[in-house]
Short mmCIF file of C-alpha atoms and ligand atoms in Angstrom, two decimals:
data_model
loop_
_atom_site.label_atom_id
_atom_site.label_comp_id
_atom_site.label_asym_id
_atom_site.label_seq_id
_atom_site.Cartn_x
_atom_site.Cartn_y
_atom_site.Cartn_z
CA UNK A 1 18.10 -26.22 40.04
CA UNK A 2 17.80 -25.24 43.66
CA UNK A 3 14.64 -23.19 43.94
CA UNK A 4 11.74 -24.37 46.08
CA UNK A 5 8.16 -24.10 44.87
CA UNK A 6 5.40 -24.01 47.46
CA UNK A 7 1.84 -24.68 46.34
CA UNK A 8 -0.59 -22.42 48.19
CA UNK A 9 -4.28 -23.29 48.52
CA UNK A 10 -6.90 -20.60 48.02
CA UNK A 11 -10.57 -21.24 48.78
CA UNK A 12 -13.17 -18.66 47.79
CA UNK A 13 -10.42 -16.07 47.39
CA UNK A 14 -9.01 -16.74 50.86
CA UNK A 15 -5.55 -18.17 51.39
CA UNK A 16 -5.56 -21.22 53.66
CA UNK A 17 -3.69 -20.60 56.87
CA UNK A 18 -1.98 -23.98 56.63
CA UNK A 19 -0.45 -22.90 53.30
CA UNK A 20 1.46 -20.21 55.22
CA UNK A 21 3.06 -23.03 57.21
CA UNK A 22 4.21 -24.60 53.94
CA UNK A 23 5.63 -21.18 52.97
CA UNK A 24 7.78 -21.26 56.13
CA UNK A 25 9.01 -24.74 55.18
CA UNK A 26 9.79 -23.58 51.63
CA UNK A 27 11.74 -20.60 52.97
CA UNK A 28 13.75 -22.86 55.29
CA UNK A 29 14.50 -25.29 52.45
CA UNK A 30 15.46 -22.47 50.08
CA UNK A 31 17.82 -21.16 52.77
CA UNK A 32 19.52 -24.56 52.81
CA UNK A 33 19.62 -25.15 49.03
CA UNK A 34 20.76 -21.59 48.31
CA UNK A 35 17.79 -21.04 46.01
CA UNK A 36 14.65 -18.94 46.11
CA UNK A 37 11.27 -19.84 47.62
CA UNK A 38 8.50 -19.25 45.08
CA UNK A 39 4.78 -19.58 45.85
CA UNK A 40 2.34 -20.78 43.21
CA UNK A 41 -1.44 -20.67 43.54
CA UNK A 42 -4.20 -21.81 41.20
CA UNK A 43 -7.75 -20.48 41.09
CA UNK A 44 -9.91 -17.61 39.92
CA UNK A 45 -9.70 -14.19 41.59
CA UNK A 46 -6.37 -14.69 43.33
CA UNK A 47 -5.33 -11.04 43.78
CA UNK A 48 -5.86 -10.79 47.55
CA UNK A 49 -4.32 -14.19 48.27
CA UNK A 50 -1.34 -13.46 45.99
CA UNK A 51 -0.77 -10.16 47.80
CA UNK A 52 -0.88 -11.94 51.16
CA UNK A 53 1.67 -14.48 49.93
CA UNK A 54 3.85 -11.73 48.47
CA UNK A 55 4.02 -10.03 51.88
CA UNK A 56 5.55 -13.07 53.61
CA UNK A 57 9.07 -12.36 52.42
CA UNK A 58 8.88 -15.06 49.77
CA UNK A 59 10.96 -14.35 46.63
CA UNK A 60 8.15 -14.51 44.06
CA UNK A 61 4.48 -15.39 43.66
CA UNK A 62 2.99 -17.03 40.58
CA UNK A 63 -0.81 -16.77 40.37
CA UNK A 64 -2.32 -19.08 37.74
CA UNK A 65 -5.57 -17.20 37.63
CA UNK A 66 -8.55 -17.64 35.33
CA UNK A 67 -12.19 -18.78 35.17
CA UNK A 68 -11.31 -22.32 34.03
CA UNK A 69 -9.38 -22.74 37.27
CA UNK A 70 -12.23 -21.58 39.51
CA UNK A 71 -12.64 -25.09 40.91
CA UNK A 72 -9.97 -27.68 41.64
CA UNK A 73 -8.96 -29.96 38.78
CA UNK A 74 -6.21 -32.42 39.70
CA UNK A 75 -4.98 -33.04 36.17
CA UNK A 76 -5.08 -29.47 34.90
CA UNK A 77 -3.63 -27.90 38.07
CA UNK A 78 -0.85 -30.50 38.28
CA UNK A 79 0.11 -29.86 34.65
CA UNK A 80 0.20 -26.08 35.16
CA UNK A 81 2.17 -26.33 38.40
CA UNK A 82 4.66 -28.82 36.97
CA UNK A 83 5.25 -26.38 34.12
CA UNK A 84 6.02 -23.62 36.65
CA UNK A 85 8.32 -25.94 38.59
CA UNK A 86 10.31 -26.62 35.41
CA UNK A 87 10.31 -22.97 34.34
CA UNK A 88 11.66 -21.89 37.74
CA UNK A 89 14.23 -24.67 38.03
CA UNK A 90 12.66 -26.03 41.21
CA UNK A 91 14.47 -28.88 42.92
CA UNK A 92 11.74 -29.10 45.56
CA UNK A 93 7.95 -28.71 45.50
CA UNK A 94 6.10 -28.69 48.81
CA UNK A 95 2.60 -28.12 50.12
CA UNK A 96 0.47 -28.92 53.15
CA UNK A 97 -0.93 -32.43 53.64
CA UNK A 98 -4.56 -31.44 53.17
CA UNK A 99 -7.19 -33.25 51.10
CA UNK A 100 -5.96 -31.26 48.10
CA UNK A 101 -2.31 -31.85 48.95
CA UNK A 102 -2.85 -35.60 49.04
CA UNK A 103 -4.37 -35.52 45.57
CA UNK A 104 -2.37 -32.81 43.87
CA UNK A 105 1.24 -33.26 44.91
CA UNK A 106 1.67 -36.87 43.72
CA UNK A 107 0.25 -35.80 40.35
CA UNK A 108 2.82 -32.98 40.16
CA UNK A 109 5.57 -35.42 41.22
CA UNK A 110 4.60 -37.85 38.46
CA UNK A 111 4.83 -35.11 35.85
CA UNK A 112 8.26 -34.07 37.14
CA UNK A 113 9.45 -37.68 37.55
CA UNK A 114 10.28 -36.63 41.08
CA UNK A 115 10.45 -38.55 44.32
CA UNK A 116 7.45 -37.99 46.54
CA UNK A 117 6.98 -38.17 50.31
CA UNK A 118 3.68 -37.36 51.99
CA UNK A 119 2.48 -36.50 55.49
CA UNK A 120 5.92 -35.53 56.79
CA UNK A 121 6.29 -33.77 60.10
CA UNK A 122 9.67 -32.32 59.10
CA UNK A 123 11.54 -31.89 55.82
CA UNK A 124 15.13 -30.65 55.69
CA UNK A 125 17.82 -30.31 53.06
CA UNK A 126 21.13 -31.66 54.32
CA UNK A 127 24.14 -33.32 52.76
CA UNK A 128 22.84 -32.38 49.33
CA UNK A 129 19.55 -34.30 49.72
CA UNK A 130 16.00 -33.66 50.90
CA UNK A 131 15.43 -35.63 54.09
CA UNK A 132 11.95 -36.44 55.31
CA UNK A 133 10.81 -37.30 58.83
CA UNK A 134 7.49 -39.13 58.86
CA UNK A 135 5.64 -40.91 61.71
CA UNK A 136 5.00 -44.59 60.94
CA UNK A 137 3.47 -47.62 62.71
CA UNK A 138 0.57 -45.58 64.08
CA UNK A 139 2.97 -42.87 65.21
CA UNK A 140 5.12 -45.23 67.32
CA UNK A 141 8.26 -44.57 65.27
CA UNK A 142 9.61 -41.87 63.01
CA UNK A 143 10.98 -42.94 59.64
CA UNK A 144 13.75 -40.85 58.10
CA UNK A 145 14.22 -41.12 54.35
CA UNK A 146 16.35 -39.31 51.81
CA UNK A 147 15.34 -38.37 48.28
CA UNK A 148 17.70 -39.65 45.59
CA UNK A 149 16.04 -38.02 42.59
CA UNK A 150 16.99 -34.60 41.17
CA UNK A 151 13.53 -33.25 42.05
CA UNK A 152 11.70 -33.85 45.32
CA UNK A 153 8.00 -33.33 46.13
CA UNK A 154 6.62 -33.48 49.67
CA UNK A 155 3.57 -32.70 51.76
CA UNK A 156 3.88 -31.63 55.37
CA UNK A 157 1.30 -32.30 58.08
CA UNK A 158 -0.53 -29.14 59.25
CA UNK A 159 0.58 -27.47 62.49
CA UNK A 160 4.21 -28.59 62.27
CA UNK A 161 5.65 -25.28 61.04
CA UNK A 162 4.84 -21.75 62.18
CA UNK A 163 2.72 -19.85 59.68
CA UNK A 164 4.71 -17.29 57.69
CA UNK A 165 3.61 -13.78 58.57
CA UNK A 166 3.70 -10.48 56.76
CA UNK A 167 6.99 -8.64 56.86
CA UNK A 168 9.61 -7.34 54.51
CA UNK A 169 9.25 -6.05 51.00
CA UNK A 170 6.39 -7.37 48.88
CA UNK A 171 7.51 -9.92 46.31
CA UNK A 172 6.82 -9.68 42.61
CA UNK A 173 3.52 -11.29 41.57
CA UNK A 174 3.44 -12.93 38.13
CA UNK A 175 -0.09 -13.48 36.88
CA UNK A 176 -0.33 -16.39 34.47
CA UNK A 177 -3.39 -17.52 32.49
CA UNK A 178 -4.39 -21.17 32.92
CA UNK A 179 -3.24 -23.22 29.94
CA UNK A 180 -5.90 -23.71 27.28
CA UNK A 181 -7.28 -27.18 26.67
CA UNK A 182 -10.08 -29.45 27.75
CA UNK A 183 -10.19 -30.45 31.39
CA UNK A 184 -10.67 -34.17 31.98
CA UNK A 185 -13.09 -33.44 34.81
CA UNK A 186 -14.93 -30.24 35.61
CA UNK A 187 -16.18 -29.48 39.12
CA UNK A 188 -19.48 -27.64 38.72
CA UNK A 189 -20.22 -26.78 42.32
CA UNK A 190 -18.87 -27.31 45.82
CA UNK A 191 -21.49 -27.54 48.56
CA UNK A 192 -20.02 -26.90 52.00
CA UNK A 193 -21.74 -28.82 54.79
CA UNK A 194 -21.27 -25.89 57.16
CA UNK A 195 -19.52 -22.60 56.70
CA UNK A 196 -18.74 -21.67 60.29
CA UNK A 197 -17.04 -24.88 61.45
CA UNK A 198 -13.29 -24.81 62.03
CA UNK A 199 -11.80 -27.64 59.91
CA UNK A 200 -10.41 -30.36 62.19
CA UNK A 201 -6.99 -30.46 60.56
CA UNK A 202 -6.52 -26.71 60.73
CA UNK A 203 -7.78 -26.10 64.27
CA UNK A 204 -5.27 -24.76 66.81
CA UNK A 205 -7.12 -26.72 69.50
CA UNK A 206 -9.07 -29.98 69.20
CA UNK A 207 -11.40 -31.14 71.96
CA UNK A 208 -12.28 -34.78 71.35
CA UNK A 209 -14.86 -36.88 73.13
CA UNK A 210 -15.17 -40.64 73.53
CA UNK A 211 -17.49 -43.29 74.85
CA UNK A 212 -16.88 -42.03 78.38
CA UNK A 213 -19.45 -39.31 77.63
CA UNK A 214 -22.13 -42.04 77.77
CA UNK A 215 -24.54 -40.55 75.21
CA UNK A 216 -24.67 -38.27 72.19
CA UNK A 217 -26.38 -35.36 74.01
CA UNK A 218 -23.46 -35.11 76.44
CA UNK A 219 -21.24 -33.93 73.58
CA UNK A 220 -22.65 -30.49 74.44
CA UNK A 221 -19.92 -30.49 77.13
CA UNK A 222 -17.29 -30.98 74.42
CA UNK A 223 -18.81 -28.33 72.15
CA UNK A 224 -18.95 -25.84 75.04
CA UNK A 225 -15.31 -26.48 75.94
CA UNK A 226 -14.29 -25.98 72.29
CA UNK A 227 -16.36 -22.78 72.07
CA UNK A 228 -14.71 -21.40 75.22
CA UNK A 229 -11.46 -20.90 73.28
CA UNK A 230 -13.19 -18.27 71.13
CA UNK A 231 -14.41 -18.24 67.53
CA UNK A 232 -12.39 -20.16 64.95
CA UNK A 233 -9.86 -21.58 67.41
CA UNK A 234 -11.06 -25.03 68.43
CA UNK A 235 -12.76 -27.93 66.66
CA UNK A 236 -14.62 -30.95 68.03
CA UNK A 237 -13.15 -34.40 67.43
CA UNK A 238 -14.37 -37.88 68.31
CA UNK A 239 -13.20 -41.45 68.83
CA UNK A 240 -14.36 -44.15 66.46
CA UNK A 241 -16.51 -45.71 69.19
CA UNK A 242 -18.79 -42.67 69.25
CA UNK A 243 -18.78 -42.30 65.46
CA UNK A 244 -19.75 -45.96 65.07
CA UNK A 245 -22.50 -45.38 67.63
CA UNK A 246 -23.86 -42.60 65.44
CA UNK A 247 -23.28 -39.90 68.08
CA UNK A 248 -20.93 -37.89 65.86
CA UNK A 249 -20.27 -37.62 62.10
CA UNK A 250 -17.33 -39.48 60.59
CA UNK A 251 -15.65 -36.21 59.53
CA UNK A 252 -14.87 -35.66 63.23
CA UNK A 253 -13.21 -39.05 63.77
CA UNK A 254 -9.57 -38.89 64.79
CA UNK A 255 -7.34 -41.90 64.27
CA UNK A 256 -6.12 -44.59 61.95
CA UNK A 257 -9.41 -44.78 60.04
CA UNK A 258 -10.28 -41.15 60.64
CA UNK A 259 -8.23 -37.97 60.39
CA UNK A 260 -4.61 -37.56 61.40
CA UNK A 261 -4.28 -34.28 63.26
CA UNK A 262 -1.42 -32.41 64.84
CA UNK A 263 -2.80 -29.34 66.63
CA UNK A 264 -0.75 -27.41 69.19
CA UNK A 265 -3.29 -28.55 71.84
CA UNK A 266 -5.36 -31.77 71.89
CA UNK A 267 -7.80 -32.46 74.73
CA UNK A 268 -9.10 -36.04 74.97
CA UNK A 269 -12.18 -36.48 77.14
CA UNK A 270 -13.48 -39.95 78.05
CA UNK A 271 -11.21 -41.57 75.46
CA UNK A 272 -9.28 -44.69 76.49
CA UNK A 273 -6.34 -44.15 74.12
CA UNK A 274 -6.52 -47.23 71.89
CA UNK A 275 -3.55 -47.49 69.52
CA UNK A 276 -5.81 -46.67 66.55
CA UNK A 277 -6.88 -43.41 68.20
CA UNK A 278 -3.30 -42.51 69.15
CA UNK A 279 -2.31 -42.98 65.49
CA UNK A 280 -4.32 -39.89 64.68
CA UNK A 281 -3.21 -37.50 67.43
CA UNK A 282 0.04 -38.48 69.10
CA UNK A 283 2.05 -35.83 67.21
CA UNK A 284 -0.10 -33.05 68.74
CA UNK A 285 1.98 -30.39 70.52
CA UNK A 286 0.45 -30.72 73.99
CA UNK A 287 -1.95 -33.53 74.90
CA UNK A 288 -4.36 -33.21 77.81
CA UNK A 289 -6.34 -36.29 78.89
CA UNK A 290 -9.41 -36.35 81.12
CA UNK A 291 -10.40 -39.86 82.15
CA UNK A 292 -11.76 -41.38 85.33
CA UNK A 293 -9.50 -44.44 84.97
CA UNK A 294 -5.95 -43.61 86.11
CA UNK A 295 -4.67 -46.64 84.14
CA UNK A 296 -6.20 -45.57 80.80
CA UNK A 297 -3.53 -45.83 78.05
CA UNK A 298 -4.23 -42.23 76.95
CA UNK A 299 -2.26 -41.05 79.99
CA UNK A 300 0.90 -42.64 78.53
CA UNK A 301 0.95 -40.08 75.71
CA UNK A 302 -0.58 -37.18 77.68
CA UNK A 303 1.50 -34.20 78.78
CA UNK A 304 -1.16 -33.31 81.35
CA UNK A 305 -3.66 -35.76 82.80
CA UNK A 306 -6.73 -35.19 84.94
CA UNK A 307 -8.04 -38.33 86.62
CA UNK A 308 -11.65 -37.52 87.23
CA UNK A 309 -15.23 -37.59 86.06
CA UNK A 310 -15.66 -35.69 82.78
CA UNK A 311 -19.03 -34.40 83.95
CA UNK A 312 -17.34 -32.54 86.80
CA UNK A 313 -13.97 -31.68 85.24
CA UNK A 314 -15.09 -30.40 81.82
CA UNK A 315 -17.57 -27.70 83.03
CA UNK A 316 -14.93 -26.40 85.48
CA UNK A 317 -12.28 -26.35 82.73
CA UNK A 318 -14.69 -24.64 80.32
CA UNK A 319 -15.41 -21.89 82.87
CA UNK A 320 -11.69 -21.42 83.60
CA UNK A 321 -10.76 -21.18 79.90
CA UNK A 322 -13.65 -18.83 79.15
CA UNK A 323 -12.46 -16.57 82.00
CA UNK A 324 -8.89 -16.51 80.64
CA UNK A 325 -10.09 -15.79 77.08
CA UNK A 326 -12.43 -13.03 78.35
CA UNK A 327 -9.60 -11.37 80.29
CA UNK A 328 -7.46 -10.98 77.14
C1 FAD B 401 -9.01 -51.42 62.21
C2 FAD B 401 -9.43 -50.50 63.32
C3 FAD B 401 -9.40 -49.14 63.08
C4 FAD B 401 -9.78 -48.24 64.10
N1 FAD B 401 -9.73 -46.90 63.88
C5 FAD B 401 -9.99 -46.05 64.88
C6 FAD B 401 -9.89 -44.64 64.71
O1 FAD B 401 -9.59 -44.14 63.61
N2 FAD B 401 -10.14 -43.85 65.76
C7 FAD B 401 -10.51 -44.33 67.00
O2 FAD B 401 -10.74 -43.53 67.92
N3 FAD B 401 -10.64 -45.65 67.18
C8 FAD B 401 -10.41 -46.53 66.14
N4 FAD B 401 -10.58 -47.85 66.36
C9 FAD B 401 -11.25 -48.30 67.57
C10 FAD B 401 -10.34 -48.37 68.79
O3 FAD B 401 -9.71 -49.63 68.84
C11 FAD B 401 -11.17 -48.18 70.09
O4 FAD B 401 -12.19 -49.15 70.13
C12 FAD B 401 -11.80 -46.80 70.22
O5 FAD B 401 -10.85 -45.80 70.00
C13 FAD B 401 -12.39 -46.64 71.63
O6 FAD B 401 -13.06 -45.44 71.72
P1 FAD B 401 -13.21 -44.72 73.15
O7 FAD B 401 -11.86 -44.46 73.70
O8 FAD B 401 -14.13 -43.58 72.95
O9 FAD B 401 -14.01 -45.80 73.98
P2 FAD B 401 -13.54 -46.75 75.17
O10 FAD B 401 -12.35 -47.54 74.79
O11 FAD B 401 -14.76 -47.48 75.60
O12 FAD B 401 -13.06 -45.76 76.31
C14 FAD B 401 -13.93 -44.94 77.05
C15 FAD B 401 -13.09 -44.28 78.13
O13 FAD B 401 -13.90 -43.38 78.84
C16 FAD B 401 -13.52 -43.42 80.20
N5 FAD B 401 -14.67 -42.91 80.97
C17 FAD B 401 -15.84 -43.54 81.23
N6 FAD B 401 -16.65 -42.74 81.92
C18 FAD B 401 -15.98 -41.59 82.14
C19 FAD B 401 -16.29 -40.37 82.80
N7 FAD B 401 -17.48 -40.16 83.39
N8 FAD B 401 -15.35 -39.40 82.83
C20 FAD B 401 -14.13 -39.59 82.25
N9 FAD B 401 -13.80 -40.71 81.60
C21 FAD B 401 -14.70 -41.70 81.55
C22 FAD B 401 -13.18 -44.86 80.46
O14 FAD B 401 -12.32 -44.99 81.58
C23 FAD B 401 -12.52 -45.25 79.15
O15 FAD B 401 -11.10 -45.08 79.23
C24 FAD B 401 -10.21 -48.75 65.36
C25 FAD B 401 -10.23 -50.13 65.56
C26 FAD B 401 -9.85 -51.00 64.57
C27 FAD B 401 -9.87 -52.46 64.83
#
C-alpha cells in the first residue's frame, strides 16, 4: 500500500489548474513512498481532462465518467473515490483545498478510516509517515503533524506547489462507470455568478483594497491594476471593512472570516494589516503593501512596501505593469 491517489477537479469539461498542483504533490509523495501517483476524476465528459492529466507524467488516470456524475455529489463521489483508493492500494489521497476539496476529502477519509489533514501548505512522506505543515493561529505559526494511520488524506492550499505540466509518455486512462444506486442529493443546476472572473483562490495575483480607498467607486483603481496583469491573471480582493461597508461582495473578502489565499503575488492597497486580514494572506509568495501610514502593521509582513497615497501610487503602478505586460 504505497500508491498515492490525487483527486482532480473538472468543471464543465475543463481541468482545474489547481488540481495540477495537487498532481505535483502526489508525484513527489509517490517518489518518497516508492509507489505510483494515480489521478482520479469524477464527472461527465471527462475525455479532454483525462488526457491532460495523462500527459503530466502521472502513472495512471481513472475517469469515473457518466451522466449521474455530471454534478458534484459529496456522498456518491466519495464512495466511488474511496473504492478506487482501496482498489489501487493507496496509502495517501490528496487534493487541493478548494470548496470541493473541503467537502469531499473528509468524506473519502471517513470511508477509508484514514487520518485527515486539511489546508496544508506542505505535505511530505518521511520516516515512514506522512507529515503535514499547516499554518495555525492566523498564520503566526506553522504546525507540523504526522499521520499515524495506515491511510492518510490531505488537502493542500492552492499556489503552494508548481502545476504539473505536459511531458513524457501519456499514461493509461481507465474509464469507469459511476456506481449504480440512488444519490442522496442531486444537484440540478449550477448558476455561476459571473463566467469571466478569475476565482480568488486560483489567481496568480491578487490586488486587494481596503478602507483607505475612501469609497466604493474608487475600487476602479484596484480593478484597473488587476486588469493590467492581463486576462485571467489577477483577481480583486477586499478587507472586511469594505465588505461590511457594502463596497464589495463577501466573496472577495480575504481573511479569517473570508477566504484564505496564497497567490505568488499579493498587493494590499489602503489596508492596515489587522491580524484577521493577515490570517488570510500572509502565506502569499510576495506581498506588496501600499499605505500612506509608514507604521501600518501590513508593512511588517510585506516584502515590498510603498509609503504613499494610493491615489497617486496605484495609477503609476498600473501604467508601469501594463507597459511591461504589453512589451512581452
Ligand atoms: C472576528 C473578526 C473577524 C474578522 N475577519 C476579518 C477578515 O476576514 N478580513 C479582514 O480584512 N478583516 C477582518 N476583520 C476586521 C479587521 O479587524 C479590520 O477591522 C479590517 O481588516 C480593517 O480593514 P482595512 O484595513 O481596510 O481598514 P483600516 O484598518 O481602517 O485601514 C485603512 C488603511 O488605509 C490606509 N490609508 C488611508 N488612506 C490612504 C490612502 N489615501 N492611500 C494609502 N493608504 C491609505 C490607512 O493608513 C490604514 O492603514 C475581522 C475582525 C474580527 C473582530
